[in-house]
XYZ file of C-alpha atoms in Angstrom:
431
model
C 0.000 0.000 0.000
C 1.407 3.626 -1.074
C 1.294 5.813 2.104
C -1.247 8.259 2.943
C 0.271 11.438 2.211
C -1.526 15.113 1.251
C -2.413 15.258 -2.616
C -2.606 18.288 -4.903
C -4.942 20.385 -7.315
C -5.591 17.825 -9.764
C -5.536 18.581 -13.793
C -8.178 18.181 -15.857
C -8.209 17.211 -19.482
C -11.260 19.529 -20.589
C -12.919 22.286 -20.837
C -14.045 25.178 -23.044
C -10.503 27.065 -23.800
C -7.185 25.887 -24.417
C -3.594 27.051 -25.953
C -1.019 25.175 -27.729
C 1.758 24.889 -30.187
C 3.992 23.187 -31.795
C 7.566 22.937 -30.960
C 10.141 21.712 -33.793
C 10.183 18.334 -34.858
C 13.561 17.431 -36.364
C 15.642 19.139 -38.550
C 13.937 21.607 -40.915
C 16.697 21.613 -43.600
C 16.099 17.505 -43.647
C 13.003 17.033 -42.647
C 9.797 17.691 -44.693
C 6.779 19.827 -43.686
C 5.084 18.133 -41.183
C 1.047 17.054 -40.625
C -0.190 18.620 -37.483
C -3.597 17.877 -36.388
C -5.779 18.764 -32.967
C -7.894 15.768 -32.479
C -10.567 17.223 -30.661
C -13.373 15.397 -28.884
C -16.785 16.592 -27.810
C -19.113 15.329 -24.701
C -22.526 17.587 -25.481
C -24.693 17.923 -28.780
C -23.601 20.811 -31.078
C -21.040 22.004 -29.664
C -19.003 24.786 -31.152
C -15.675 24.919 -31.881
C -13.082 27.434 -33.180
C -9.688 27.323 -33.970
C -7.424 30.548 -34.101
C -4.058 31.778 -34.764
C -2.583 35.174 -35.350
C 0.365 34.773 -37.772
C -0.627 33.222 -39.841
C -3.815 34.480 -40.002
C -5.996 31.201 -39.418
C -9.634 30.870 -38.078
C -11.492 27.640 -38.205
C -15.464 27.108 -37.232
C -16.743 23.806 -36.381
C -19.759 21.861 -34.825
C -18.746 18.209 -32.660
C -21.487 15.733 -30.996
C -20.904 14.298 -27.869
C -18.787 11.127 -28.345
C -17.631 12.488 -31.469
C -13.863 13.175 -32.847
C -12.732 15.648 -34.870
C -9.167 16.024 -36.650
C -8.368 19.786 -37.456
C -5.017 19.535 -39.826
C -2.901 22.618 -38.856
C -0.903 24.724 -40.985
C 2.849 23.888 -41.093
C 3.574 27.698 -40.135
C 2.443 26.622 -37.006
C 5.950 24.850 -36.035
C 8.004 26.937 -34.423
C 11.810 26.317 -35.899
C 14.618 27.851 -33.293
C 15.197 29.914 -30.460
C 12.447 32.787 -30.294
C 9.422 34.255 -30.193
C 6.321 33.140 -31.994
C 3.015 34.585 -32.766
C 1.616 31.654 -33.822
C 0.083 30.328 -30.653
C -3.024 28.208 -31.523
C -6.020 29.359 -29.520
C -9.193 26.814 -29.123
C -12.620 28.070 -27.691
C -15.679 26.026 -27.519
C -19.426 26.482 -25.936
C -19.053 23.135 -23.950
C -16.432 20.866 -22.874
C -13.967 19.144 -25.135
C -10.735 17.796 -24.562
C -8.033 17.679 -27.068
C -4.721 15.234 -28.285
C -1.946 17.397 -30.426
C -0.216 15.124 -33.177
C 2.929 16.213 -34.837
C 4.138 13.682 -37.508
C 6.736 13.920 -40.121
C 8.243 10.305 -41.575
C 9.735 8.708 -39.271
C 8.714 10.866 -36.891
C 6.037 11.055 -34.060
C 4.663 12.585 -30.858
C 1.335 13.089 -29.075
C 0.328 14.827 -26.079
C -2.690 15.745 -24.455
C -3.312 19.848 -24.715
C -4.400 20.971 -20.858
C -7.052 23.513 -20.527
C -6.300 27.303 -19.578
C -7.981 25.944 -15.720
C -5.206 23.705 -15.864
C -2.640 26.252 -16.207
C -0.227 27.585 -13.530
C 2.613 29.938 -12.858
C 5.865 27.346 -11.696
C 7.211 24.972 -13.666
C 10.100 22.178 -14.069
C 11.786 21.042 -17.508
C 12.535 17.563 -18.372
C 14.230 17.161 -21.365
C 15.578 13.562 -22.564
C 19.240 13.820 -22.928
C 20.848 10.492 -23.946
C 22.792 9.786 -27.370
C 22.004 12.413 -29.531
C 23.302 15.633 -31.299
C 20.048 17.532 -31.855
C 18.684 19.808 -29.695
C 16.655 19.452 -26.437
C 13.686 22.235 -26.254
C 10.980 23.349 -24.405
C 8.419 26.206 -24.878
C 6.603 28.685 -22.831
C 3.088 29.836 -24.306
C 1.197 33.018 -22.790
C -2.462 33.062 -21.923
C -4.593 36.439 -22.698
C -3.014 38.725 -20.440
C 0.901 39.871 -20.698
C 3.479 38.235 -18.404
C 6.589 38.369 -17.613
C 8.610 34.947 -16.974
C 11.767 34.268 -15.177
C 13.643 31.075 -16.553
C 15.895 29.777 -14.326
C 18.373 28.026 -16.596
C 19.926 24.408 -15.701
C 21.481 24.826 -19.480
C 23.502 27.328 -21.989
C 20.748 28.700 -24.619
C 21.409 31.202 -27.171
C 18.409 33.616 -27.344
C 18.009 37.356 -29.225
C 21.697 37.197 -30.324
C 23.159 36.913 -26.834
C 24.430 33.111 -24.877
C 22.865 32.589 -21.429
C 25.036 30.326 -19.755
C 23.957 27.346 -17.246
C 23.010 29.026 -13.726
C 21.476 31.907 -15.379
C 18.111 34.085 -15.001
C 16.645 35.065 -18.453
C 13.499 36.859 -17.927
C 11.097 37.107 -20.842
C 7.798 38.831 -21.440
C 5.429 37.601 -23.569
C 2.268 39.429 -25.207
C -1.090 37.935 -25.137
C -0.734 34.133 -26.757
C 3.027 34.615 -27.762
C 4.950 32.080 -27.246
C 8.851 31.201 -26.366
C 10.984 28.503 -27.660
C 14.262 27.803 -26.104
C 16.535 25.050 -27.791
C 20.019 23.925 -26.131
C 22.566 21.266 -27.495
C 22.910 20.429 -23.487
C 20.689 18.947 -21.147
C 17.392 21.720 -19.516
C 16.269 19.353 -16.927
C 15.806 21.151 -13.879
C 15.309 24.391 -15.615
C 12.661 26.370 -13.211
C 10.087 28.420 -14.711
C 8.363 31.331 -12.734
C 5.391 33.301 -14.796
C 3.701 36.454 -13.318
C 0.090 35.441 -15.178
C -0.620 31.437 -15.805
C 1.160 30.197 -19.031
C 1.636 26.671 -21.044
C 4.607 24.838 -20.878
C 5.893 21.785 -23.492
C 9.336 20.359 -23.197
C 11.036 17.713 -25.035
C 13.613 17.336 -28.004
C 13.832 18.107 -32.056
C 14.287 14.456 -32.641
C 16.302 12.230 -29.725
C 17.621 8.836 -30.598
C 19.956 6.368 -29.156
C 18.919 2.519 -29.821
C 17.353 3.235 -33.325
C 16.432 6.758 -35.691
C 15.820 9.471 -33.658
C 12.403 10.645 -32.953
C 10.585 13.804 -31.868
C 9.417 13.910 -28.665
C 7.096 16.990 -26.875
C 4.653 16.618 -23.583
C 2.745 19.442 -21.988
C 3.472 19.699 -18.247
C 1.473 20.310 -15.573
C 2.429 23.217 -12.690
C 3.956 22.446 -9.891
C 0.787 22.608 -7.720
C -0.554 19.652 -9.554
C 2.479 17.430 -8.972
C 2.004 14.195 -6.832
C 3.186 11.593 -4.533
C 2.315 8.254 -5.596
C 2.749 6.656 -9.491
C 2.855 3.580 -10.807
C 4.889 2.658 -14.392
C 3.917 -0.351 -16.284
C 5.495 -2.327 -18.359
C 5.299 -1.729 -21.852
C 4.296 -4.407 -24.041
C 7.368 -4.745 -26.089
C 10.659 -5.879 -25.851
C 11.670 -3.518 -23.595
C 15.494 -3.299 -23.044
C 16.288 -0.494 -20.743
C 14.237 2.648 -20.429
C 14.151 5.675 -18.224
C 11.829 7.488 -15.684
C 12.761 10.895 -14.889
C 11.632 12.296 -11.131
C 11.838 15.798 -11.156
C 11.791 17.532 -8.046
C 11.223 21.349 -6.643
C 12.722 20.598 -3.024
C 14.448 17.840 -1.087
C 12.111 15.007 -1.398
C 12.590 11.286 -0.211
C 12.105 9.153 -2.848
C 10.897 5.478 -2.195
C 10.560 2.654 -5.417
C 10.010 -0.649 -5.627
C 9.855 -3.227 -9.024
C 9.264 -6.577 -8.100
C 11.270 -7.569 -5.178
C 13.783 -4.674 -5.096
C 13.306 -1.412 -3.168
C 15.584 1.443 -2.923
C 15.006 4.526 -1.299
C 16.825 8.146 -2.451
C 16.786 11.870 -0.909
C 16.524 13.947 -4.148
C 18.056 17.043 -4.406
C 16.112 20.128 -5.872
C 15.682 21.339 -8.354
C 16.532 18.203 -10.416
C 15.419 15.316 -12.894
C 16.842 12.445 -11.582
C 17.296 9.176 -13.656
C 15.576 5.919 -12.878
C 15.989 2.874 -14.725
C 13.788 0.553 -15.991
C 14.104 -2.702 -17.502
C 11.630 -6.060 -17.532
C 7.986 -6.992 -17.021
C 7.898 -5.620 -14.074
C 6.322 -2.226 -12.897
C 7.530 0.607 -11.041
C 6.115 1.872 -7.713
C 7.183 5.246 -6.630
C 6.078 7.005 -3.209
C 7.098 10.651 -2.533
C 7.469 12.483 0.650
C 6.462 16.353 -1.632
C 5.267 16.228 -4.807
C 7.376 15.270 -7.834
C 6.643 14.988 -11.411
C 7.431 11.932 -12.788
C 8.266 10.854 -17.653
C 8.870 7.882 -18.774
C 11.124 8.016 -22.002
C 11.211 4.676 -23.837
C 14.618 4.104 -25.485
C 13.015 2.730 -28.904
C 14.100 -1.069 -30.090
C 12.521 -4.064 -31.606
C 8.877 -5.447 -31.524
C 8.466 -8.446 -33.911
C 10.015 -7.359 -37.507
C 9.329 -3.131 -36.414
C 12.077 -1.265 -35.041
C 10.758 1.442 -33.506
C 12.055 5.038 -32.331
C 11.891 6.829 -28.836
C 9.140 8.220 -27.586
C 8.223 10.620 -24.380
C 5.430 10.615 -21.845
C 4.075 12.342 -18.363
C 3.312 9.690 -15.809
C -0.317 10.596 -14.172
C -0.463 10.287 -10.041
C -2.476 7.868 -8.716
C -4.779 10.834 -7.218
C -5.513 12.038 -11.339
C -6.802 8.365 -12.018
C -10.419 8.685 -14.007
C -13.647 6.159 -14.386
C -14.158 7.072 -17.900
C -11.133 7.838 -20.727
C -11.099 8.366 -24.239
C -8.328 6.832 -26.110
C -6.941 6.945 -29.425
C -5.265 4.462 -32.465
C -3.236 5.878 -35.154
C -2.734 5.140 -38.378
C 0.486 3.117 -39.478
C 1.059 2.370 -35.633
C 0.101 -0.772 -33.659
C -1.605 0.493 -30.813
C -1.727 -0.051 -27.128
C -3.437 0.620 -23.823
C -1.694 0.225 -20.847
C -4.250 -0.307 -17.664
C -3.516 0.276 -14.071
C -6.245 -0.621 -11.935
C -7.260 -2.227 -8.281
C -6.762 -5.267 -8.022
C -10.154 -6.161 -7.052
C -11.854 -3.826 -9.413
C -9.941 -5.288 -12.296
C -13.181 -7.432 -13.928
C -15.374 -3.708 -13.809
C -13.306 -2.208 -16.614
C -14.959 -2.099 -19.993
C -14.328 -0.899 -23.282
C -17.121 0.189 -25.804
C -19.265 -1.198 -23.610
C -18.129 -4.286 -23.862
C -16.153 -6.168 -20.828
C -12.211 -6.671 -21.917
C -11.752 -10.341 -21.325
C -8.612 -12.897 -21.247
C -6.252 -10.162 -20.431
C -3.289 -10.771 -18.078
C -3.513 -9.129 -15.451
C -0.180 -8.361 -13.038
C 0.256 -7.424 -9.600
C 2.631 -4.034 -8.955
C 4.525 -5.560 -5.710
C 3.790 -3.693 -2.750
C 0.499 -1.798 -3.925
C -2.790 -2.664 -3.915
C -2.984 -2.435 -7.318
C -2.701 -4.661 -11.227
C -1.752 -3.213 -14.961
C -2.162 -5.507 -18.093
C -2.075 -4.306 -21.628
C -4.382 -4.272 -24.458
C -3.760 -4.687 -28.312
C -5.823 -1.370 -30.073
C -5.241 -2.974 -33.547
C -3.783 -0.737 -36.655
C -5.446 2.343 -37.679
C -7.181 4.972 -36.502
C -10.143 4.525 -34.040
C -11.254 5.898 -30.486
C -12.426 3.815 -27.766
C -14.061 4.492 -24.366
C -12.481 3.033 -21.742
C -14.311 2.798 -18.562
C -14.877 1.403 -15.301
C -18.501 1.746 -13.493
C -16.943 2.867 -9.458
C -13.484 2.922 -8.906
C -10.781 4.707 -10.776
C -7.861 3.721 -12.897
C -5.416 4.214 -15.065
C -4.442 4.499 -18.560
C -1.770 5.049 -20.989
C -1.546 5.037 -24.605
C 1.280 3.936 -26.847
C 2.029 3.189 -30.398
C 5.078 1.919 -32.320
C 5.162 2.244 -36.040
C 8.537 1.133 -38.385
C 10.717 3.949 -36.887
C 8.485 5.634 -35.664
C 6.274 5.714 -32.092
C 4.466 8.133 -29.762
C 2.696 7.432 -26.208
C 0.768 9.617 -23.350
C -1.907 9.260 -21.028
C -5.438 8.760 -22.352
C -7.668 11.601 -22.036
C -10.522 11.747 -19.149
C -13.656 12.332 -19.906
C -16.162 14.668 -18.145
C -18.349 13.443 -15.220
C -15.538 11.757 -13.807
C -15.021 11.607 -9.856
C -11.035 11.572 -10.551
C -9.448 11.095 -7.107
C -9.122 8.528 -5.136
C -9.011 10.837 -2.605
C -11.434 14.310 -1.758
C -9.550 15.958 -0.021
C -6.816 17.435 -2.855
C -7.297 20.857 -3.122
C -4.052 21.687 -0.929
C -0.711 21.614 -2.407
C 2.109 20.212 -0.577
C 4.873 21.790 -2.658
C 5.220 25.173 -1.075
């Protein structure tokens, strides 16, 4: 059993205004244009949609039913290529909820992530950016909601920005106009970089295109503010041949670290701030228990899964408190598609999907917890899926590998849910 310890403001994956973009995938001079999509998802009748951006000049109207998905392809302008600032900050308004998955894809090239509402937002942040075997550059961007800001980055990396070299220890302080947005690229590692924002802002953080077992892929995730951090996670398995992958913990104090995968247990005091490594290798989950909230990726190291040799991919780790009764998940076309399911133990036979109960999978225990994850073949191609269970939360994660190529995030929630295991987050423990 995880200890009882205080939870935080928990994230939620809809709602009625959101702001994204889309940081560089791969190298522009190699590379060719990209296809960017917003898959978004309505839960009402008729709801309204639209889609704008200010340079370039885009506006798009649209009407989605409840239970209904629908792919917006995005202008290529919308990447953001280098060190700068952009005006081309996507801005999505609806009349009722929605929820929404961002796609970048290029050949050979992949990455999803699930676009946070602006009620999601906050004003401190921690980078994570993958940093193993690879010559590109490691990223992350800082978006601006409708009021001006200005934002201290606290850098754990040299960037070059506006013609002048900030070396590693330094305070660059930025201000951003209403839905500008900031990309900062560095050929050394950002983890640990701290971000402080006068007015709530968006942040994504990742890599142009990381590799080290296979091709390098692009990898972006949005995070979520410190106040929305966590204590308790559980990593599954993945269900390939998984050789040796990495979790990152990032921290924002001192924090006491306990894991456990199968029979081994370690316990660390983490310095702050810091991403530490963790590594990962087997069938077997991870358990990890916090003494302060921590944010906790998973990057998967790419490899082999039958004749497919697939690339890296990147992916936020949801607490245990975020867990939801209902999800909506995605397959993608020219990936075999996954979801990974963490649920209790003795709630495992309530989970459905479509409807329908999912039968003969293999269920296994995470030592230590009270808890089970199996995984579930999706098929190839594009289709969406509700995932559900009728009482008790759980959790889910989706993954795809493709020939050198593969994404993977957490499933989306759906409205209605009760998504805590707990009622009494709405104090955070990181201050």
């Amino acid at each position: 059993m995880f200890p009882l310890l205080p939870v935080t403001a928990s994230s939620s994956h809809f709602g009625k205004e959101f702001i994204t973009s889309f940081m560089q995938n791969g190298n522009p001079r190699t590379v060719q244009a990209g296809d960017l999509k917003l898959l978004i998802t309505g839960y009402a009748p008729n709801t309204s949609v639209t889609i704008s951006m200010k340079q370039p000049a885009v506006r798009v109207a649209a009407t989605v039913n409840a239970g209904q998905m629908m792919s917006v392809k995005i202008p290529p302008e919308a990447e953001m290529i280098g060190s700068s600032i952009f005006d081309n900050t996507l801005k999505v308004q609806a009349d009722k909820d929605i929820s929404i998955l961002s796609l970048s894809y290029k050949p050979h090239t992949a990455s999803t992530t699930i676009v946070y509402p602006v009620t999601s937002l906050g004003t401190e942040y921690y980078v994570v950016t993958p940093n193993v075997g690879t010559d590109q550059y490691r990223e992350f961007a800082i978006i601006a909601w409708a009021e001006p800001t200005s934002v201290d980055v606290y850098l754990r990396g040299e960037v070059a920005f506006q013609g002048k070299t900030h070396p590693r220890g330094s305070n660059l302080t930025i201000v951003l106009q209403p839905y500008q947005a900031v990309q900062l690229q560095s050929s050394m590692d950002l983890s640990g970089t701290k971000i402080v924002s006068q007015k709530p802002v968006a942040v994504y953080s990742g890599h142009t295109c990381i590799a080290r077992q296979i091709h390098c892929d692009h990898v972006s995730e949005q995070l979520l503010p410190l106040s929305s951090w966590g204590t308790n996670f559980i990593i599954p398995s993945l269900p390939l041949n998984m050789e040796y992958d990495i979790v990152f913990v990032s921290t924002s104090r001192k924090t006491r670290v306990d894991t456990r995968i199968g029979d081994s247990k370690s316990s660390r005091n983490l310095p702050a701030p810091r991403a530490v490594l963790y590594g990962i290798q087997g069938k077997s989950a991870m358990s990890l228990s916090a003494s302060a909230g921590i944010q906790v990726t998973f990057f998967c190291d790419g490899g082999t899964h039958g004749t497919l040799k697939y690339d890296p991919f990147f992916m936020t780790i949801p607490d245990i408190s975020s867990y939801c009764r209902v999800y909506h998940i995605y397959g993608h076309d020219q990936f075999e598609n996954y979801a990974l399911i963490i649920a209790k133990t003795l709630e495992t036979s309530g989970i459905t999907m479509d409807k329908r109960p999912l039968r003969n999978l293999q269920w296994n225990l995470v030592a230590g917890t009270e808890y089970s994850w199996a995984s579930h073949s999706l098929g190839h191609g594009y289709r969406i899926h509700i995932v559900e269970h009728a009482s008790s939360p759980f959790g889910l994660l989706s993954v795809g590998v493709g020939n050198h190529k593969a994404y993977g995030s957490p499933a989306v929630c759906a409205p209605g849910n009760n998504n805590n295991n707990n009622n009494n987050n709405n104090n955070n423990n990181n201050n």
